[in-house]
Amino acid sequence: MRAGPESGSVELTRDLGFWDITLIGVGAMIGAGIFVLVGSAAGRAGPALVLAFVINGIVALLTSLVYAELGSALPSAGGSYIFIKQALPGVFPFMAGWMSWFAHAVAGSLYALGFGSFTVEILRVGGFEAAEWAFFSGLPAHAPEVALGIFIGLLFFYINFRGASETGLAGAIVTVAKILVILLFVAGGLWILLNNPGRLETFQPFAPNGLQGVFLAMGITYVAFEGFEVIVQAGEEAKDPKRNIPKAVITAMVIVIPIYLLVSVTLLGSIDPPAGEASTWQWLGTVKELGLARAAVQVMPYGNLVILIGGLLSTMSALNA
């Protein structure tokens, strides 16, 4: 922070460049949602999950353009509160600000607990049972997850307290690592598809549950596109915000939409369902939040562990955003 031009005012320092705010937005969008929601969504829409992602991507892109325009015109840390304050009087911006704050607080708690759960599961895969450690003996069953969640929450609180430059660097590192994990899964799945063209038959029938299934999948997965607004909220910390915020919002969407489409195509087209399951999409619907992790076992070596690490990174980047 630094002193503002007017006496007694305080302004945030503008330390975040174009790629800093872009990667913060990408990190917020590619959160835990894509790792835990695609299984349930595939069970609703079938192969039409791809169509659900296309439509959601278009809706999110149009919404993001509105945010980009407003963020360029009013580059401040207040985000949507500032926009509403300009248009509506009195209690409306007050309510919007507190609802936004509460929603972020709840989401942050969930991300922190998600970090704890992924960490404990990774330790379990490695043969370590956190609940059996002496430190946690006699405590409730989920004590290790809660303790790790508190730790990571405090860590990112400290990182953000240190300043925007540290926040941007931490976000960039975690986001790039997370994208690499997803691209490993996509590359393995595409390799299987290219070498087995007959697998395209798994996309038939394309929409087994009709439009209702597509709309249900859209409702489940739209949360995976939320996060571009974080770029706008960083407006007061961004360098040259009138130029960089619109560019960053659009760039983030251009990065995220193709990644989601590739994940859905490879997930549905490169996986063999276990014996007794009628189809890949029906099996994914039964394993739900574990769909991507279970599918990754068939796509690449140690796929389950790789996706768990990706989920871990996702919760971290979402906390940082």
mmCIF file of C-alpha atoms in Angstrom:
data_model
loop_
_atom_site.group_PDB
_atom_site.id
_atom_site.type_symbol
_atom_site.label_atom_id
_atom_site.label_comp_id
_atom_site.label_asym_id
_atom_site.label_seq_id
_atom_site.Cartn_x
_atom_site.Cartn_y
_atom_site.Cartn_z
ATOM 1 C CA MET A 1 0.000 0.000 0.000
ATOM 2 C CA ARG A 2 0.989 3.635 -0.387
ATOM 3 C CA ALA A 3 -0.419 7.034 0.512
ATOM 4 C CA GLY A 4 -2.907 8.415 -1.955
ATOM 5 C CA PRO A 5 -2.788 11.845 -3.551
ATOM 6 C CA GLU A 6 -5.424 13.091 -1.132
ATOM 7 C CA SER A 7 -4.651 13.520 2.536
ATOM 8 C CA GLY A 8 -5.541 10.473 4.581
ATOM 9 C CA SER A 9 -6.268 8.206 1.610
ATOM 10 C CA VAL A 10 -4.538 4.890 1.007
ATOM 11 C CA GLU A 11 -3.989 3.190 -2.344
ATOM 12 C CA LEU A 12 -2.790 -0.301 -3.229
ATOM 13 C CA THR A 13 0.493 -0.545 -5.104
ATOM 14 C CA ARG A 14 0.237 -1.536 -8.758
ATOM 15 C CA ASP A 15 2.559 -4.549 -8.842
ATOM 16 C CA LEU A 16 0.619 -6.997 -11.029
ATOM 17 C CA GLY A 17 1.424 -7.150 -14.717
ATOM 18 C CA PHE A 18 -0.645 -8.566 -17.573
ATOM 19 C CA TRP A 19 0.396 -12.201 -17.108
ATOM 20 C CA ASP A 20 0.111 -11.946 -13.328
ATOM 21 C CA ILE A 21 -3.579 -11.036 -13.419
ATOM 22 C CA THR A 22 -4.248 -13.392 -16.339
ATOM 23 C CA LEU A 23 -2.865 -16.374 -14.439
ATOM 24 C CA ILE A 24 -4.711 -15.346 -11.275
ATOM 25 C CA GLY A 25 -7.941 -15.509 -13.298
ATOM 26 C CA VAL A 26 -7.025 -18.816 -14.945
ATOM 27 C CA GLY A 27 -6.112 -20.226 -11.544
ATOM 28 C CA ALA A 28 -9.456 -19.156 -10.104
ATOM 29 C CA MET A 29 -11.381 -20.702 -13.016
ATOM 30 C CA ILE A 30 -9.476 -23.981 -13.200
ATOM 31 C CA GLY A 31 -10.225 -24.646 -9.572
ATOM 32 C CA ALA A 32 -11.400 -27.831 -7.940
ATOM 33 C CA GLY A 33 -14.561 -27.736 -10.098
ATOM 34 C CA ILE A 34 -13.109 -29.348 -13.213
ATOM 35 C CA PHE A 35 -11.542 -32.107 -11.112
ATOM 36 C CA VAL A 36 -14.631 -33.081 -9.123
ATOM 37 C CA LEU A 37 -17.649 -32.122 -11.265
ATOM 38 C CA VAL A 38 -17.050 -33.690 -14.678
ATOM 39 C CA GLY A 39 -18.016 -37.180 -13.509
ATOM 40 C CA SER A 40 -21.432 -36.095 -12.252
ATOM 41 C CA ALA A 41 -21.985 -33.899 -15.312
ATOM 42 C CA ALA A 42 -21.095 -36.743 -17.690
ATOM 43 C CA GLY A 43 -23.623 -38.943 -15.918
ATOM 44 C CA ARG A 44 -26.344 -36.381 -16.704
ATOM 45 C CA ALA A 45 -25.475 -35.371 -20.274
ATOM 46 C CA GLY A 46 -23.550 -38.352 -21.634
ATOM 47 C CA PRO A 47 -21.224 -37.427 -24.519
ATOM 48 C CA ALA A 48 -23.207 -34.176 -24.828
ATOM 49 C CA LEU A 49 -21.062 -32.991 -21.916
ATOM 50 C CA VAL A 50 -18.914 -31.497 -24.675
ATOM 51 C CA LEU A 51 -21.900 -29.445 -25.873
ATOM 52 C CA ALA A 52 -22.618 -28.339 -22.294
ATOM 53 C CA PHE A 53 -19.073 -26.996 -22.016
ATOM 54 C CA VAL A 54 -19.393 -25.213 -25.373
ATOM 55 C CA ILE A 55 -22.617 -23.430 -24.361
ATOM 56 C CA ASN A 56 -21.314 -22.595 -20.895
ATOM 57 C CA GLY A 57 -18.150 -21.266 -22.468
ATOM 58 C CA ILE A 58 -20.133 -18.930 -24.729
ATOM 59 C CA VAL A 59 -22.274 -17.690 -21.815
ATOM 60 C CA ALA A 60 -19.211 -17.170 -19.620
ATOM 61 C CA LEU A 61 -17.357 -15.396 -22.434
ATOM 62 C CA LEU A 62 -20.202 -12.920 -22.968
ATOM 63 C CA THR A 63 -20.432 -12.298 -19.223
ATOM 64 C CA SER A 64 -16.676 -11.846 -18.979
ATOM 65 C CA LEU A 65 -16.763 -9.176 -21.697
ATOM 66 C CA VAL A 66 -19.144 -7.144 -19.512
ATOM 67 C CA TYR A 67 -16.758 -7.517 -16.574
ATOM 68 C CA ALA A 68 -13.837 -6.552 -18.804
ATOM 69 C CA GLU A 69 -15.566 -3.343 -19.893
ATOM 70 C CA LEU A 70 -16.581 -2.387 -16.344
ATOM 71 C CA GLY A 71 -13.186 -3.337 -14.934
ATOM 72 C CA SER A 72 -11.454 -1.146 -17.491
ATOM 73 C CA ALA A 73 -13.726 1.810 -16.755
ATOM 74 C CA LEU A 74 -13.629 1.404 -12.940
ATOM 75 C CA PRO A 75 -10.350 -0.325 -12.028
ATOM 76 C CA SER A 76 -10.635 -0.706 -8.271
ATOM 77 C CA ALA A 77 -10.322 -3.436 -5.652
ATOM 78 C CA GLY A 78 -14.061 -3.233 -4.928
ATOM 79 C CA GLY A 79 -15.079 -5.217 -8.000
ATOM 80 C CA SER A 80 -18.826 -5.727 -8.401
ATOM 81 C CA TYR A 81 -19.536 -3.594 -5.300
ATOM 82 C CA ILE A 82 -18.173 -0.540 -7.115
ATOM 83 C CA PHE A 83 -20.188 -1.316 -10.249
ATOM 84 C CA ILE A 84 -23.446 -1.629 -8.294
ATOM 85 C CA LYS A 85 -22.665 1.495 -6.286
ATOM 86 C CA GLN A 86 -22.462 3.482 -9.510
ATOM 87 C CA ALA A 87 -25.869 2.249 -10.694
ATOM 88 C CA LEU A 88 -27.999 1.655 -7.593
ATOM 89 C CA PRO A 89 -28.369 3.705 -4.424
ATOM 90 C CA GLY A 90 -28.290 2.998 -0.723
ATOM 91 C CA VAL A 91 -28.556 -0.504 0.598
ATOM 92 C CA PHE A 92 -28.006 -2.400 -2.677
ATOM 93 C CA PRO A 93 -24.212 -2.041 -2.942
ATOM 94 C CA PHE A 94 -23.954 -2.675 0.808
ATOM 95 C CA MET A 95 -25.842 -5.957 0.442
ATOM 96 C CA ALA A 96 -23.884 -6.961 -2.653
ATOM 97 C CA GLY A 97 -20.565 -6.300 -0.958
ATOM 98 C CA TRP A 98 -21.384 -8.360 2.124
ATOM 99 C CA MET A 99 -22.867 -11.221 0.086
ATOM 100 C CA SER A 100 -19.730 -11.301 -2.044
ATOM 101 C CA TRP A 101 -17.508 -11.265 1.042
ATOM 102 C CA PHE A 102 -19.498 -14.066 2.684
ATOM 103 C CA ALA A 103 -19.476 -16.187 -0.476
ATOM 104 C CA HIS A 104 -15.712 -15.825 -0.815
ATOM 105 C CA ALA A 105 -15.226 -16.709 2.862
ATOM 106 C CA VAL A 106 -17.302 -19.881 2.528
ATOM 107 C CA ALA A 107 -15.578 -20.831 -0.734
ATOM 108 C CA GLY A 108 -12.173 -20.250 0.843
ATOM 109 C CA SER A 109 -13.079 -22.573 3.710
ATOM 110 C CA LEU A 110 -14.167 -25.268 1.272
ATOM 111 C CA TYR A 111 -10.963 -24.898 -0.760
ATOM 112 C CA ALA A 112 -8.875 -25.163 2.411
ATOM 113 C CA LEU A 113 -10.693 -28.328 3.488
ATOM 114 C CA GLY A 114 -10.335 -29.658 -0.052
ATOM 115 C CA PHE A 115 -6.586 -29.127 0.209
ATOM 116 C CA GLY A 116 -6.570 -31.124 3.435
ATOM 117 C CA SER A 117 -8.597 -33.950 1.882
ATOM 118 C CA PHE A 118 -6.392 -34.190 -1.220
ATOM 119 C CA THR A 119 -3.238 -34.154 0.909
ATOM 120 C CA VAL A 120 -4.487 -36.921 3.199
ATOM 121 C CA GLU A 121 -5.548 -38.999 0.169
ATOM 122 C CA ILE A 122 -2.117 -38.569 -1.430
ATOM 123 C CA LEU A 123 -0.487 -39.704 1.820
ATOM 124 C CA ARG A 124 -2.853 -42.675 1.898
ATOM 125 C CA VAL A 125 -1.863 -43.647 -1.654
ATOM 126 C CA GLY A 126 1.748 -43.502 -0.483
ATOM 127 C CA GLY A 127 1.002 -45.850 2.399
ATOM 128 C CA PHE A 128 0.699 -43.282 5.183
ATOM 129 C CA GLU A 129 -2.443 -43.048 7.291
ATOM 130 C CA ALA A 130 -2.539 -39.527 8.733
ATOM 131 C CA ALA A 131 -5.259 -40.484 11.209
ATOM 132 C CA GLU A 132 -2.876 -42.988 12.818
ATOM 133 C CA TRP A 133 -0.183 -40.416 13.563
ATOM 134 C CA ALA A 134 0.362 -39.889 17.292
ATOM 135 C CA PHE A 135 -0.432 -36.188 16.981
ATOM 136 C CA PHE A 136 -3.980 -36.968 15.775
ATOM 137 C CA SER A 137 -4.704 -39.930 18.038
ATOM 138 C CA GLY A 138 -7.916 -39.497 19.993
ATOM 139 C CA LEU A 139 -9.122 -36.632 17.773
ATOM 140 C CA PRO A 140 -12.123 -36.730 15.385
ATOM 141 C CA ALA A 141 -11.708 -38.687 12.149
ATOM 142 C CA HIS A 142 -11.281 -35.604 9.949
ATOM 143 C CA ALA A 143 -8.806 -33.831 12.240
ATOM 144 C CA PRO A 144 -5.856 -34.217 9.799
ATOM 145 C CA GLU A 145 -7.853 -32.637 6.946
ATOM 146 C CA VAL A 146 -8.990 -29.749 9.150
ATOM 147 C CA ALA A 147 -5.477 -29.146 10.494
ATOM 148 C CA LEU A 148 -3.998 -29.078 6.991
ATOM 149 C CA GLY A 149 -6.810 -26.782 5.836
ATOM 150 C CA ILE A 150 -6.075 -24.314 8.633
ATOM 151 C CA PHE A 151 -2.374 -24.445 7.778
ATOM 152 C CA ILE A 152 -2.819 -23.712 4.063
ATOM 153 C CA GLY A 153 -5.368 -20.981 4.811
ATOM 154 C CA LEU A 154 -2.935 -19.215 7.137
ATOM 155 C CA LEU A 155 -0.099 -19.662 4.642
ATOM 156 C CA PHE A 156 -1.980 -17.952 1.813
ATOM 157 C CA PHE A 157 -3.236 -15.286 4.201
ATOM 158 C CA TYR A 158 0.413 -14.484 4.933
ATOM 159 C CA ILE A 159 1.362 -14.544 1.242
ATOM 160 C CA ASN A 160 -1.419 -12.087 0.381
ATOM 161 C CA PHE A 161 -0.549 -9.966 3.418
ATOM 162 C CA ARG A 162 3.016 -9.642 2.126
ATOM 163 C CA GLY A 163 1.817 -7.890 -1.014
ATOM 164 C CA ALA A 164 0.565 -8.235 -4.566
ATOM 165 C CA SER A 165 3.904 -9.183 -6.113
ATOM 166 C CA GLU A 166 4.203 -12.260 -3.875
ATOM 167 C CA THR A 167 0.559 -13.119 -4.552
ATOM 168 C CA GLY A 168 1.072 -12.880 -8.323
ATOM 169 C CA LEU A 169 4.221 -15.012 -8.227
ATOM 170 C CA ALA A 170 2.615 -17.705 -6.067
ATOM 171 C CA GLY A 171 -0.471 -17.754 -8.283
ATOM 172 C CA ALA A 172 1.579 -18.006 -11.472
ATOM 173 C CA ILE A 173 3.647 -20.945 -10.202
ATOM 174 C CA VAL A 174 0.659 -22.930 -8.942
ATOM 175 C CA THR A 175 -1.491 -22.200 -12.008
ATOM 176 C CA VAL A 176 1.184 -23.218 -14.527
ATOM 177 C CA ALA A 177 1.829 -26.450 -12.603
ATOM 178 C CA LYS A 178 -1.904 -27.216 -12.530
ATOM 179 C CA ILE A 179 -2.305 -26.609 -16.257
ATOM 180 C CA LEU A 180 0.598 -28.982 -16.925
ATOM 181 C CA VAL A 181 -1.155 -31.711 -14.917
ATOM 182 C CA ILE A 182 -4.344 -31.297 -16.959
ATOM 183 C CA LEU A 183 -2.410 -31.219 -20.238
ATOM 184 C CA LEU A 184 -0.699 -34.496 -19.288
ATOM 185 C CA PHE A 185 -4.121 -36.099 -18.945
ATOM 186 C CA VAL A 186 -5.316 -34.564 -22.223
ATOM 187 C CA ALA A 187 -2.170 -35.646 -24.095
ATOM 188 C CA GLY A 188 -2.521 -39.226 -22.871
ATOM 189 C CA GLY A 189 -6.200 -39.330 -23.795
ATOM 190 C CA LEU A 190 -5.661 -37.846 -27.253
ATOM 191 C CA TRP A 191 -2.873 -40.358 -27.923
ATOM 192 C CA ILE A 192 -5.304 -43.190 -27.171
ATOM 193 C CA LEU A 193 -7.993 -41.633 -29.383
ATOM 194 C CA LEU A 194 -5.654 -41.034 -32.329
ATOM 195 C CA ASN A 195 -4.390 -44.599 -32.218
ATOM 196 C CA ASN A 196 -7.886 -46.066 -31.828
ATOM 197 C CA PRO A 197 -10.280 -44.150 -34.129
ATOM 198 C CA GLY A 198 -13.011 -46.680 -33.351
ATOM 199 C CA ARG A 199 -13.327 -45.146 -29.887
ATOM 200 C CA LEU A 200 -15.286 -42.292 -31.441
ATOM 201 C CA GLU A 201 -18.243 -44.677 -31.298
ATOM 202 C CA THR A 202 -18.362 -43.995 -27.545
ATOM 203 C CA PHE A 203 -19.885 -40.617 -28.452
ATOM 204 C CA GLN A 204 -23.007 -42.360 -29.780
ATOM 205 C CA PRO A 205 -25.740 -41.725 -28.823
ATOM 206 C CA PHE A 206 -24.534 -38.178 -28.344
ATOM 207 C CA ALA A 207 -27.296 -36.922 -26.037
ATOM 208 C CA PRO A 208 -28.878 -39.978 -24.379
ATOM 209 C CA ASN A 209 -30.830 -37.837 -21.901
ATOM 210 C CA GLY A 210 -31.782 -35.130 -24.382
ATOM 211 C CA LEU A 211 -31.687 -31.407 -23.722
ATOM 212 C CA GLN A 212 -32.613 -31.955 -20.092
ATOM 213 C CA GLY A 213 -29.329 -33.777 -19.542
ATOM 214 C CA VAL A 214 -27.397 -31.013 -21.292
ATOM 215 C CA PHE A 215 -29.002 -28.310 -19.153
ATOM 216 C CA LEU A 216 -28.338 -30.288 -15.970
ATOM 217 C CA ALA A 217 -24.686 -30.672 -16.950
ATOM 218 C CA MET A 218 -24.503 -26.948 -17.683
ATOM 219 C CA GLY A 219 -25.830 -26.172 -14.220
ATOM 220 C CA ILE A 220 -23.293 -28.484 -12.610
ATOM 221 C CA THR A 221 -20.247 -27.280 -14.535
ATOM 222 C CA TYR A 222 -20.834 -23.536 -14.921
ATOM 223 C CA VAL A 223 -19.084 -22.939 -11.607
ATOM 224 C CA ALA A 224 -15.906 -24.131 -13.337
ATOM 225 C CA PHE A 225 -15.998 -20.945 -15.452
ATOM 226 C CA GLU A 226 -16.340 -18.594 -12.508
ATOM 227 C CA GLY A 227 -13.145 -16.799 -11.615
ATOM 228 C CA PHE A 228 -12.633 -14.229 -14.363
ATOM 229 C CA GLU A 229 -14.143 -11.642 -12.000
ATOM 230 C CA VAL A 230 -11.051 -12.027 -9.805
ATOM 231 C CA ILE A 231 -9.087 -10.277 -12.543
ATOM 232 C CA VAL A 232 -11.404 -7.280 -12.264
ATOM 233 C CA GLN A 233 -11.151 -7.305 -8.480
ATOM 234 C CA ALA A 234 -7.377 -6.970 -8.845
ATOM 235 C CA GLY A 235 -7.838 -3.758 -10.857
ATOM 236 C CA GLU A 236 -6.382 -1.482 -8.183
ATOM 237 C CA GLU A 237 -3.232 -3.627 -8.022
ATOM 238 C CA ALA A 238 -2.798 -4.018 -11.787
ATOM 239 C CA LYS A 239 -0.380 -2.083 -13.932
ATOM 240 C CA ASP A 240 -2.102 -0.092 -16.706
ATOM 241 C CA PRO A 241 -5.537 -1.542 -15.767
ATOM 242 C CA LYS A 242 -7.507 0.131 -18.558
ATOM 243 C CA ARG A 243 -5.438 -1.816 -21.071
ATOM 244 C CA ASN A 244 -4.473 -4.963 -19.181
ATOM 245 C CA ILE A 245 -7.771 -5.927 -17.493
ATOM 246 C CA PRO A 246 -9.788 -6.440 -20.721
ATOM 247 C CA LYS A 247 -6.855 -8.263 -22.324
ATOM 248 C CA ALA A 248 -6.376 -10.463 -19.261
ATOM 249 C CA VAL A 249 -10.073 -11.391 -19.001
ATOM 250 C CA ILE A 250 -10.290 -12.374 -22.672
ATOM 251 C CA THR A 251 -6.944 -14.208 -22.602
ATOM 252 C CA ALA A 252 -7.994 -16.183 -19.527
ATOM 253 C CA MET A 253 -11.204 -17.293 -21.250
ATOM 254 C CA VAL A 254 -9.299 -18.240 -24.418
ATOM 255 C CA ILE A 255 -7.017 -20.450 -22.307
ATOM 256 C CA VAL A 256 -9.696 -22.081 -20.156
ATOM 257 C CA ILE A 257 -12.458 -22.897 -22.672
ATOM 258 C CA PRO A 258 -10.279 -25.100 -24.959
ATOM 259 C CA ILE A 259 -8.805 -26.881 -21.920
ATOM 260 C CA TYR A 260 -12.283 -27.806 -20.662
ATOM 261 C CA LEU A 261 -13.355 -29.021 -24.098
ATOM 262 C CA LEU A 262 -10.233 -31.172 -24.441
ATOM 263 C CA VAL A 263 -10.748 -32.658 -20.967
ATOM 264 C CA SER A 264 -14.352 -33.607 -21.762
ATOM 265 C CA VAL A 265 -13.456 -35.145 -25.142
ATOM 266 C CA THR A 266 -10.570 -37.216 -23.797
ATOM 267 C CA LEU A 267 -12.499 -38.228 -20.680
ATOM 268 C CA LEU A 268 -15.414 -39.608 -22.693
ATOM 269 C CA GLY A 269 -13.482 -41.009 -25.635
ATOM 270 C CA SER A 270 -10.379 -42.658 -24.219
ATOM 271 C CA ILE A 271 -11.724 -44.564 -21.197
ATOM 272 C CA ASP A 272 -13.018 -48.142 -21.025
ATOM 273 C CA PRO A 273 -15.745 -48.644 -18.414
ATOM 274 C CA PRO A 274 -15.254 -51.487 -15.921
ATOM 275 C CA ALA A 275 -16.890 -54.837 -16.577
ATOM 276 C CA GLY A 276 -20.608 -54.676 -15.994
ATOM 277 C CA GLU A 277 -20.944 -50.976 -16.836
ATOM 278 C CA ALA A 278 -22.963 -50.177 -19.959
ATOM 279 C CA SER A 279 -20.953 -47.148 -21.085
ATOM 280 C CA THR A 280 -18.183 -44.775 -20.099
ATOM 281 C CA TRP A 281 -20.490 -41.857 -19.350
ATOM 282 C CA GLN A 282 -22.742 -43.976 -17.131
ATOM 283 C CA TRP A 283 -19.740 -45.254 -15.179
ATOM 284 C CA LEU A 284 -18.436 -41.702 -14.735
ATOM 285 C CA GLY A 285 -21.828 -40.760 -13.342
ATOM 286 C CA THR A 286 -21.567 -43.465 -10.682
ATOM 287 C CA VAL A 287 -18.057 -42.521 -9.472
ATOM 288 C CA LYS A 288 -18.969 -38.798 -9.531
ATOM 289 C CA GLU A 289 -16.257 -36.602 -7.989
ATOM 290 C CA LEU A 290 -13.665 -39.361 -8.433
ATOM 291 C CA GLY A 291 -14.386 -39.645 -12.159
ATOM 292 C CA LEU A 292 -11.328 -37.798 -13.431
ATOM 293 C CA ALA A 293 -8.962 -39.489 -10.981
ATOM 294 C CA ARG A 294 -10.321 -42.979 -11.769
ATOM 295 C CA ALA A 295 -10.187 -42.309 -15.503
ATOM 296 C CA ALA A 296 -6.606 -41.046 -15.344
ATOM 297 C CA VAL A 297 -5.422 -44.514 -14.272
ATOM 298 C CA GLN A 298 -6.170 -45.731 -17.823
ATOM 299 C CA VAL A 299 -4.628 -42.717 -19.532
ATOM 300 C CA MET A 300 -1.188 -42.404 -17.955
ATOM 301 C CA PRO A 301 1.095 -44.060 -15.407
ATOM 302 C CA TYR A 302 0.272 -43.100 -11.823
ATOM 303 C CA GLY A 303 -2.711 -41.217 -13.218
ATOM 304 C CA ASN A 304 -4.650 -41.306 -9.962
ATOM 305 C CA LEU A 305 -1.773 -39.684 -8.087
ATOM 306 C CA VAL A 306 -1.197 -37.110 -10.834
ATOM 307 C CA ILE A 307 -4.838 -35.992 -10.766
ATOM 308 C CA LEU A 308 -4.828 -35.859 -6.963
ATOM 309 C CA ILE A 309 -1.815 -33.559 -7.172
ATOM 310 C CA GLY A 310 -3.697 -31.499 -9.760
ATOM 311 C CA GLY A 311 -6.651 -31.225 -7.397
ATOM 312 C CA LEU A 312 -4.271 -30.182 -4.644
ATOM 313 C CA LEU A 313 -2.820 -27.447 -6.842
ATOM 314 C CA SER A 314 -6.334 -26.369 -7.811
ATOM 315 C CA THR A 315 -7.366 -25.738 -4.232
ATOM 316 C CA MET A 316 -4.147 -23.793 -3.657
ATOM 317 C CA SER A 317 -4.606 -21.535 -6.680
ATOM 318 C CA ALA A 318 -8.265 -20.953 -5.790
ATOM 319 C CA LEU A 319 -7.221 -19.944 -2.265
ATOM 320 C CA ASN A 320 -4.609 -17.598 -3.698
ATOM 321 C CA ALA A 321 -7.181 -15.972 -5.989
#
